[in-house]
Amino acid sequence: MSELSEPSDVTTLTIDGSQPLSIKAIKDVTVLCDTVEDRGGAVVLRVTGAPAPGWTDGLDVALVTKWERVLRRLERLPAVTVAVATGDSGGTALDAFLTADIRIATRSSRLLLPFEGEATWPGMAVFRLARLAGAARARRAVLFGLPIQAPEALMLGIADELTETPDAAAATAVQRLEGLSGKEIALRRQLLFDAATTSFEDALGPHLAACDRALRRTAEEAA
């Protein structure tokens, strides 16, 4: 389903969404997370492909649960994550794409919520699409399975950039963010996640604690 490579300080994973969800896919993402948590560096996810009809045959909720858990781990990595979508991307490819900090798509890309039987698949891609684009704007894709074309994905904030040269765009994104702390990126990411559901009063403490850590780090570097 996917192929893992580890050039220098960038860990790269290719995910083929045309293949059914499998234990191998879960292991591949687990290995990626283990590698990044151990060595640091950035992550590049190359995603493409969408499931064919019948893709859920033999699938059970235990496997889906493991997949969603490893995606959540990927989403919380102490590293910058860049995803590049080419062509049609659905299923596991769409799932992985939506977890990334920076999401790049080719101009001909389409993001697809796959069908299972009589409706679209109700996995956590629905949650992430609604969080990124808003429920009203994600409605047609979630309810009816209508493809999200690349220009629309850019307009909705689901994609951050469109390109004709995905490899170069990914490399540029990684280089642009070189030097940022993966641990601090993870902290800022969590503050963003929490902002949607946390009151100002409840959010104030964690934000002040983050500010305090940043000031202490600056003082230590200046000493």
PDB file of C-alpha atoms in Angstrom:
ATOM      1  CA  MET A   1       0.000   0.000   0.000  1.00  0.00           C
ATOM      2  CA  SER A   2       2.722   2.440   0.881  1.00  0.00           C
ATOM      3  CA  GLU A   3       6.443   2.870   0.673  1.00  0.00           C
ATOM      4  CA  LEU A   4       8.654   4.368   3.361  1.00  0.00           C
ATOM      5  CA  SER A   5      11.943   6.147   2.742  1.00  0.00           C
ATOM      6  CA  GLU A   6      14.107   8.296   4.980  1.00  0.00           C
ATOM      7  CA  PRO A   7      16.316  10.809   3.147  1.00  0.00           C
ATOM      8  CA  SER A   8      18.468  12.925   5.515  1.00  0.00           C
ATOM      9  CA  ASP A   9      16.285  14.692   8.061  1.00  0.00           C
ATOM     10  CA  VAL A  10      13.023  14.221   6.128  1.00  0.00           C
ATOM     11  CA  THR A  11      10.909  11.112   6.619  1.00  0.00           C
ATOM     12  CA  THR A  12       8.723  10.391   3.595  1.00  0.00           C
ATOM     13  CA  LEU A  13       5.715   8.118   3.309  1.00  0.00           C
ATOM     14  CA  THR A  14       3.727   7.373   0.157  1.00  0.00           C
ATOM     15  CA  ILE A  15       0.119   6.322   0.698  1.00  0.00           C
ATOM     16  CA  ASP A  16      -1.996   4.799  -2.054  1.00  0.00           C
ATOM     17  CA  GLY A  17      -5.634   5.474  -1.296  1.00  0.00           C
ATOM     18  CA  SER A  18      -6.783   3.046  -3.992  1.00  0.00           C
ATOM     19  CA  GLN A  19      -5.768   0.183  -1.717  1.00  0.00           C
ATOM     20  CA  PRO A  20      -8.062  -0.983   1.098  1.00  0.00           C
ATOM     21  CA  LEU A  21      -7.160  -0.153   4.669  1.00  0.00           C
ATOM     22  CA  SER A  22      -4.790  -2.815   5.999  1.00  0.00           C
ATOM     23  CA  ILE A  23      -2.536  -3.718   8.900  1.00  0.00           C
ATOM     24  CA  LYS A  24       0.426  -2.846   6.668  1.00  0.00           C
ATOM     25  CA  ALA A  25      -0.846   0.709   6.243  1.00  0.00           C
ATOM     26  CA  ILE A  26      -1.140   1.090   9.999  1.00  0.00           C
ATOM     27  CA  LYS A  27       2.358  -0.323  10.508  1.00  0.00           C
ATOM     28  CA  ASP A  28       3.809   2.029   7.895  1.00  0.00           C
ATOM     29  CA  VAL A  29       2.430   5.091   9.664  1.00  0.00           C
ATOM     30  CA  THR A  30       3.518   3.680  13.022  1.00  0.00           C
ATOM     31  CA  VAL A  31       7.087   3.252  11.745  1.00  0.00           C
ATOM     32  CA  LEU A  32       7.044   6.812  10.450  1.00  0.00           C
ATOM     33  CA  CYS A  33       5.892   8.133  13.833  1.00  0.00           C
ATOM     34  CA  ASP A  34       8.502   6.050  15.674  1.00  0.00           C
ATOM     35  CA  THR A  35      11.226   7.357  13.365  1.00  0.00           C
ATOM     36  CA  VAL A  36      10.295  11.013  13.743  1.00  0.00           C
ATOM     37  CA  GLU A  37       9.823  10.806  17.507  1.00  0.00           C
ATOM     38  CA  ASP A  38      13.267   9.191  17.763  1.00  0.00           C
ATOM     39  CA  ARG A  39      15.250  11.234  15.234  1.00  0.00           C
ATOM     40  CA  GLY A  40      13.289  14.444  14.691  1.00  0.00           C
ATOM     41  CA  GLY A  41      13.139  16.138  11.317  1.00  0.00           C
ATOM     42  CA  ALA A  42      10.226  16.888   9.012  1.00  0.00           C
ATOM     43  CA  VAL A  43       7.622  14.610   7.440  1.00  0.00           C
ATOM     44  CA  VAL A  44       6.495  14.514   3.805  1.00  0.00           C
ATOM     45  CA  LEU A  45       3.371  12.513   2.955  1.00  0.00           C
ATOM     46  CA  ARG A  46       2.793  11.735  -0.723  1.00  0.00           C
ATOM     47  CA  VAL A  47      -0.824  10.730  -1.223  1.00  0.00           C
ATOM     48  CA  THR A  48      -2.789   9.626  -4.254  1.00  0.00           C
ATOM     49  CA  GLY A  49      -5.519   7.211  -5.254  1.00  0.00           C
ATOM     50  CA  ALA A  50      -9.122   6.646  -4.205  1.00  0.00           C
ATOM     51  CA  PRO A  51     -10.902   3.403  -3.266  1.00  0.00           C
ATOM     52  CA  ALA A  52     -12.915   1.401  -5.781  1.00  0.00           C
ATOM     53  CA  PRO A  53     -16.414   0.106  -4.960  1.00  0.00           C
ATOM     54  CA  GLY A  54     -16.358  -2.698  -2.419  1.00  0.00           C
ATOM     55  CA  TRP A  55     -13.309  -1.322  -0.629  1.00  0.00           C
ATOM     56  CA  THR A  56     -14.889  -1.986   2.789  1.00  0.00           C
ATOM     57  CA  ASP A  57     -15.325  -5.725   2.158  1.00  0.00           C
ATOM     58  CA  GLY A  58     -13.645  -7.537   5.049  1.00  0.00           C
ATOM     59  CA  LEU A  59     -13.094  -4.316   6.981  1.00  0.00           C
ATOM     60  CA  ASP A  60     -14.000  -4.278  10.675  1.00  0.00           C
ATOM     61  CA  VAL A  61     -14.270  -1.542  13.278  1.00  0.00           C
ATOM     62  CA  ALA A  62     -11.220  -2.812  15.189  1.00  0.00           C
ATOM     63  CA  LEU A  63      -9.001  -2.130  12.177  1.00  0.00           C
ATOM     64  CA  VAL A  64     -10.620   1.254  11.593  1.00  0.00           C
ATOM     65  CA  THR A  65     -10.038   2.154  15.242  1.00  0.00           C
ATOM     66  CA  LYS A  66      -6.323   1.331  14.967  1.00  0.00           C
ATOM     67  CA  TRP A  67      -6.080   3.427  11.807  1.00  0.00           C
ATOM     68  CA  GLU A  68      -7.790   6.428  13.380  1.00  0.00           C
ATOM     69  CA  ARG A  69      -5.532   6.178  16.436  1.00  0.00           C
ATOM     70  CA  VAL A  70      -2.340   6.106  14.397  1.00  0.00           C
ATOM     71  CA  LEU A  71      -3.599   9.061  12.336  1.00  0.00           C
ATOM     72  CA  ARG A  72      -4.128  10.980  15.553  1.00  0.00           C
ATOM     73  CA  ARG A  73      -0.569  10.154  16.555  1.00  0.00           C
ATOM     74  CA  LEU A  74       0.621  11.393  13.142  1.00  0.00           C
ATOM     75  CA  GLU A  75      -1.406  14.566  13.604  1.00  0.00           C
ATOM     76  CA  ARG A  76       0.312  15.245  16.940  1.00  0.00           C
ATOM     77  CA  LEU A  77       3.915  14.544  15.930  1.00  0.00           C
ATOM     78  CA  PRO A  78       6.571  16.943  17.227  1.00  0.00           C
ATOM     79  CA  ALA A  79       7.497  17.813  13.652  1.00  0.00           C
ATOM     80  CA  VAL A  80       6.318  19.819  10.673  1.00  0.00           C
ATOM     81  CA  THR A  81       4.219  17.594   8.404  1.00  0.00           C
ATOM     82  CA  VAL A  82       3.767  18.352   4.703  1.00  0.00           C
ATOM     83  CA  ALA A  83       1.286  16.429   2.541  1.00  0.00           C
ATOM     84  CA  VAL A  84       1.231  16.470  -1.262  1.00  0.00           C
ATOM     85  CA  ALA A  85      -1.830  15.162  -3.122  1.00  0.00           C
ATOM     86  CA  THR A  86      -1.701  14.196  -6.787  1.00  0.00           C
ATOM     87  CA  GLY A  87      -4.655  13.082  -8.894  1.00  0.00           C
ATOM     88  CA  ASP A  88      -7.695  11.748  -7.079  1.00  0.00           C
ATOM     89  CA  SER A  89      -7.151  11.232  -3.337  1.00  0.00           C
ATOM     90  CA  GLY A  90      -9.649   9.403  -1.154  1.00  0.00           C
ATOM     91  CA  GLY A  91      -9.766   6.772   1.569  1.00  0.00           C
ATOM     92  CA  THR A  92      -6.473   6.453   3.423  1.00  0.00           C
ATOM     93  CA  ALA A  93      -4.866   9.040   1.110  1.00  0.00           C
ATOM     94  CA  LEU A  94      -7.426  11.688   2.054  1.00  0.00           C
ATOM     95  CA  ASP A  95      -7.225  10.710   5.724  1.00  0.00           C
ATOM     96  CA  ALA A  96      -3.458  11.266   5.793  1.00  0.00           C
ATOM     97  CA  PHE A  97      -3.629  14.458   3.719  1.00  0.00           C
ATOM     98  CA  LEU A  98      -6.005  16.105   6.175  1.00  0.00           C
ATOM     99  CA  THR A  99      -3.714  15.468   9.166  1.00  0.00           C
ATOM    100  CA  ALA A 100      -0.824  17.522   7.766  1.00  0.00           C
ATOM    101  CA  ASP A 101       0.288  21.001   8.822  1.00  0.00           C
ATOM    102  CA  ILE A 102       0.903  22.055   5.219  1.00  0.00           C
ATOM    103  CA  ARG A 103      -1.296  20.591   2.478  1.00  0.00           C
ATOM    104  CA  ILE A 104      -0.217  20.927  -1.152  1.00  0.00           C
ATOM    105  CA  ALA A 105      -2.191  19.652  -4.168  1.00  0.00           C
ATOM    106  CA  THR A 106      -1.600  19.512  -7.882  1.00  0.00           C
ATOM    107  CA  ARG A 107      -3.992  21.643  -9.902  1.00  0.00           C
ATOM    108  CA  SER A 108      -5.769  18.571 -11.276  1.00  0.00           C
ATOM    109  CA  SER A 109      -6.231  16.956  -7.847  1.00  0.00           C
ATOM    110  CA  ARG A 110      -9.621  16.003  -6.461  1.00  0.00           C
ATOM    111  CA  LEU A 111     -10.350  15.116  -2.843  1.00  0.00           C
ATOM    112  CA  LEU A 112     -12.958  12.377  -2.524  1.00  0.00           C
ATOM    113  CA  LEU A 113     -14.928  10.955   0.367  1.00  0.00           C
ATOM    114  CA  PRO A 114     -15.407   7.312  -0.661  1.00  0.00           C
ATOM    115  CA  PHE A 115     -18.765   5.597  -0.633  1.00  0.00           C
ATOM    116  CA  GLU A 116     -19.632   2.487   1.311  1.00  0.00           C
ATOM    117  CA  GLY A 117     -22.961   1.061   0.250  1.00  0.00           C
ATOM    118  CA  GLU A 118     -25.589   3.796   0.275  1.00  0.00           C
ATOM    119  CA  ALA A 119     -23.642   6.761   1.679  1.00  0.00           C
ATOM    120  CA  THR A 120     -20.187   8.278   2.117  1.00  0.00           C
ATOM    121  CA  TRP A 121     -17.766   6.758   4.591  1.00  0.00           C
ATOM    122  CA  PRO A 122     -18.325   8.378   8.036  1.00  0.00           C
ATOM    123  CA  GLY A 123     -14.703   8.280   9.209  1.00  0.00           C
ATOM    124  CA  MET A 124     -12.756  11.089  10.845  1.00  0.00           C
ATOM    125  CA  ALA A 125     -12.057  12.707   7.463  1.00  0.00           C
ATOM    126  CA  VAL A 126     -15.582  14.111   7.876  1.00  0.00           C
ATOM    127  CA  PHE A 127     -14.545  15.697  11.179  1.00  0.00           C
ATOM    128  CA  ARG A 128     -11.335  17.146   9.753  1.00  0.00           C
ATOM    129  CA  LEU A 129     -13.054  18.518   6.633  1.00  0.00           C
ATOM    130  CA  ALA A 130     -15.687  20.221   8.764  1.00  0.00           C
ATOM    131  CA  ARG A 131     -13.036  21.628  11.100  1.00  0.00           C
ATOM    132  CA  LEU A 132     -10.951  22.982   8.218  1.00  0.00           C
ATOM    133  CA  ALA A 133     -13.661  24.264   5.885  1.00  0.00           C
ATOM    134  CA  GLY A 134     -16.692  24.601   8.160  1.00  0.00           C
ATOM    135  CA  ALA A 135     -19.714  22.337   8.176  1.00  0.00           C
ATOM    136  CA  ALA A 136     -21.652  24.337   5.573  1.00  0.00           C
ATOM    137  CA  ARG A 137     -18.818  24.301   3.053  1.00  0.00           C
ATOM    138  CA  ALA A 138     -18.005  20.629   3.595  1.00  0.00           C
ATOM    139  CA  ARG A 139     -21.679  19.643   3.321  1.00  0.00           C
ATOM    140  CA  ARG A 140     -21.780  18.626  -0.338  1.00  0.00           C
ATOM    141  CA  ALA A 141     -18.707  16.431  -0.054  1.00  0.00           C
ATOM    142  CA  VAL A 142     -19.843  14.813   3.195  1.00  0.00           C
ATOM    143  CA  LEU A 143     -23.513  14.277   2.363  1.00  0.00           C
ATOM    144  CA  PHE A 144     -23.325  13.562  -1.357  1.00  0.00           C
ATOM    145  CA  GLY A 145     -19.725  12.558  -2.040  1.00  0.00           C
ATOM    146  CA  LEU A 146     -19.145  15.376  -4.518  1.00  0.00           C
ATOM    147  CA  PRO A 147     -15.430  15.762  -5.325  1.00  0.00           C
ATOM    148  CA  ILE A 148     -13.594  18.755  -3.933  1.00  0.00           C
ATOM    149  CA  GLN A 149     -11.627  20.129  -6.869  1.00  0.00           C
ATOM    150  CA  ALA A 150      -8.184  21.561  -6.174  1.00  0.00           C
ATOM    151  CA  PRO A 151      -9.148  25.238  -6.677  1.00  0.00           C
ATOM    152  CA  GLU A 152     -12.101  24.787  -4.298  1.00  0.00           C
ATOM    153  CA  ALA A 153      -9.859  23.039  -1.753  1.00  0.00           C
ATOM    154  CA  LEU A 154      -7.519  26.040  -1.875  1.00  0.00           C
ATOM    155  CA  MET A 155     -10.392  28.493  -1.455  1.00  0.00           C
ATOM    156  CA  LEU A 156     -11.782  26.554   1.511  1.00  0.00           C
ATOM    157  CA  GLY A 157      -8.411  26.278   3.261  1.00  0.00           C
ATOM    158  CA  ILE A 158      -8.285  22.503   2.875  1.00  0.00           C
ATOM    159  CA  ALA A 159      -5.226  22.932   0.634  1.00  0.00           C
ATOM    160  CA  ASP A 160      -2.621  25.612   1.269  1.00  0.00           C
ATOM    161  CA  GLU A 161      -0.995  25.628  -2.145  1.00  0.00           C
ATOM    162  CA  LEU A 162      -1.550  24.365  -5.704  1.00  0.00           C
ATOM    163  CA  THR A 163       1.409  23.353  -7.829  1.00  0.00           C
ATOM    164  CA  GLU A 164       2.496  21.638 -11.019  1.00  0.00           C
ATOM    165  CA  THR A 165       5.720  20.451  -9.386  1.00  0.00           C
ATOM    166  CA  PRO A 166       4.721  18.608  -6.191  1.00  0.00           C
ATOM    167  CA  ASP A 167       8.162  17.314  -5.236  1.00  0.00           C
ATOM    168  CA  ALA A 168       9.711  20.772  -5.575  1.00  0.00           C
ATOM    169  CA  ALA A 169       6.828  22.352  -3.656  1.00  0.00           C
ATOM    170  CA  ALA A 170       7.244  19.890  -0.796  1.00  0.00           C
ATOM    171  CA  ALA A 171      11.004  20.466  -0.662  1.00  0.00           C
ATOM    172  CA  THR A 172      10.491  24.243  -0.628  1.00  0.00           C
ATOM    173  CA  ALA A 173       7.964  23.977   2.202  1.00  0.00           C
ATOM    174  CA  VAL A 174      10.363  21.892   4.292  1.00  0.00           C
ATOM    175  CA  GLN A 175      13.271  24.269   3.627  1.00  0.00           C
ATOM    176  CA  ARG A 176      11.154  27.306   4.459  1.00  0.00           C
ATOM    177  CA  LEU A 177      10.346  25.889   7.887  1.00  0.00           C
ATOM    178  CA  GLU A 178      13.820  24.573   8.659  1.00  0.00           C
ATOM    179  CA  GLY A 179      14.981  25.570  12.117  1.00  0.00           C
ATOM    180  CA  LEU A 180      11.557  25.550  13.738  1.00  0.00           C
ATOM    181  CA  SER A 181      11.261  23.386  16.846  1.00  0.00           C
ATOM    182  CA  GLY A 182       9.143  20.294  16.285  1.00  0.00           C
ATOM    183  CA  LYS A 183       8.147  20.270  19.952  1.00  0.00           C
ATOM    184  CA  GLU A 184       7.017  23.886  19.793  1.00  0.00           C
ATOM    185  CA  ILE A 185       5.156  23.260  16.519  1.00  0.00           C
ATOM    186  CA  ALA A 186       3.252  20.463  18.262  1.00  0.00           C
ATOM    187  CA  LEU A 187       2.364  22.787  21.127  1.00  0.00           C
ATOM    188  CA  ARG A 188       1.096  25.569  18.828  1.00  0.00           C
ATOM    189  CA  ARG A 189      -0.882  22.978  16.850  1.00  0.00           C
ATOM    190  CA  GLN A 190      -2.595  21.769  20.022  1.00  0.00           C
ATOM    191  CA  LEU A 191      -3.460  25.335  21.005  1.00  0.00           C
ATOM    192  CA  LEU A 192      -5.121  25.731  17.600  1.00  0.00           C
ATOM    193  CA  PHE A 193      -7.060  22.491  18.020  1.00  0.00           C
ATOM    194  CA  ASP A 194      -8.242  23.511  21.475  1.00  0.00           C
ATOM    195  CA  ALA A 195      -9.297  27.007  20.389  1.00  0.00           C
ATOM    196  CA  ALA A 196     -12.356  25.666  18.575  1.00  0.00           C
ATOM    197  CA  THR A 197     -13.889  24.150  21.698  1.00  0.00           C
ATOM    198  CA  THR A 198     -12.296  25.921  24.678  1.00  0.00           C
ATOM    199  CA  SER A 199     -13.487  29.114  26.357  1.00  0.00           C
ATOM    200  CA  PHE A 200     -11.144  32.087  26.705  1.00  0.00           C
ATOM    201  CA  GLU A 201     -10.885  31.524  30.451  1.00  0.00           C
ATOM    202  CA  ASP A 202      -9.940  27.853  30.054  1.00  0.00           C
ATOM    203  CA  ALA A 203      -7.510  28.602  27.205  1.00  0.00           C
ATOM    204  CA  LEU A 204      -5.690  31.397  29.027  1.00  0.00           C
ATOM    205  CA  GLY A 205      -3.657  29.122  31.323  1.00  0.00           C
ATOM    206  CA  PRO A 206      -2.165  26.910  28.574  1.00  0.00           C
ATOM    207  CA  HIS A 207      -1.375  29.969  26.426  1.00  0.00           C
ATOM    208  CA  LEU A 208       0.340  31.745  29.295  1.00  0.00           C
ATOM    209  CA  ALA A 209       2.311  28.597  30.106  1.00  0.00           C
ATOM    210  CA  ALA A 210       3.454  28.435  26.470  1.00  0.00           C
ATOM    211  CA  CYS A 211       4.444  32.101  26.592  1.00  0.00           C
ATOM    212  CA  ASP A 212       6.397  31.484  29.806  1.00  0.00           C
ATOM    213  CA  ARG A 213       8.320  28.601  28.217  1.00  0.00           C
ATOM    214  CA  ALA A 214       9.121  30.743  25.178  1.00  0.00           C
ATOM    215  CA  LEU A 215      10.408  33.599  27.360  1.00  0.00           C
ATOM    216  CA  ARG A 216      12.514  31.263  29.495  1.00  0.00           C
ATOM    217  CA  ARG A 217      14.029  29.707  26.375  1.00  0.00           C
ATOM    218  CA  THR A 218      14.863  33.166  24.974  1.00  0.00           C
ATOM    219  CA  ALA A 219      16.471  34.192  28.264  1.00  0.00           C
ATOM    220  CA  GLU A 220      18.558  31.022  28.389  1.00  0.00           C
ATOM    221  CA  GLU A 221      19.778  31.578  24.817  1.00  0.00           C
ATOM    222  CA  ALA A 222      20.719  35.165  25.642  1.00  0.00           C
ATOM    223  CA  ALA A 223      22.621  34.203  28.820  1.00  0.00           C
TER     224      ALA A 223
END
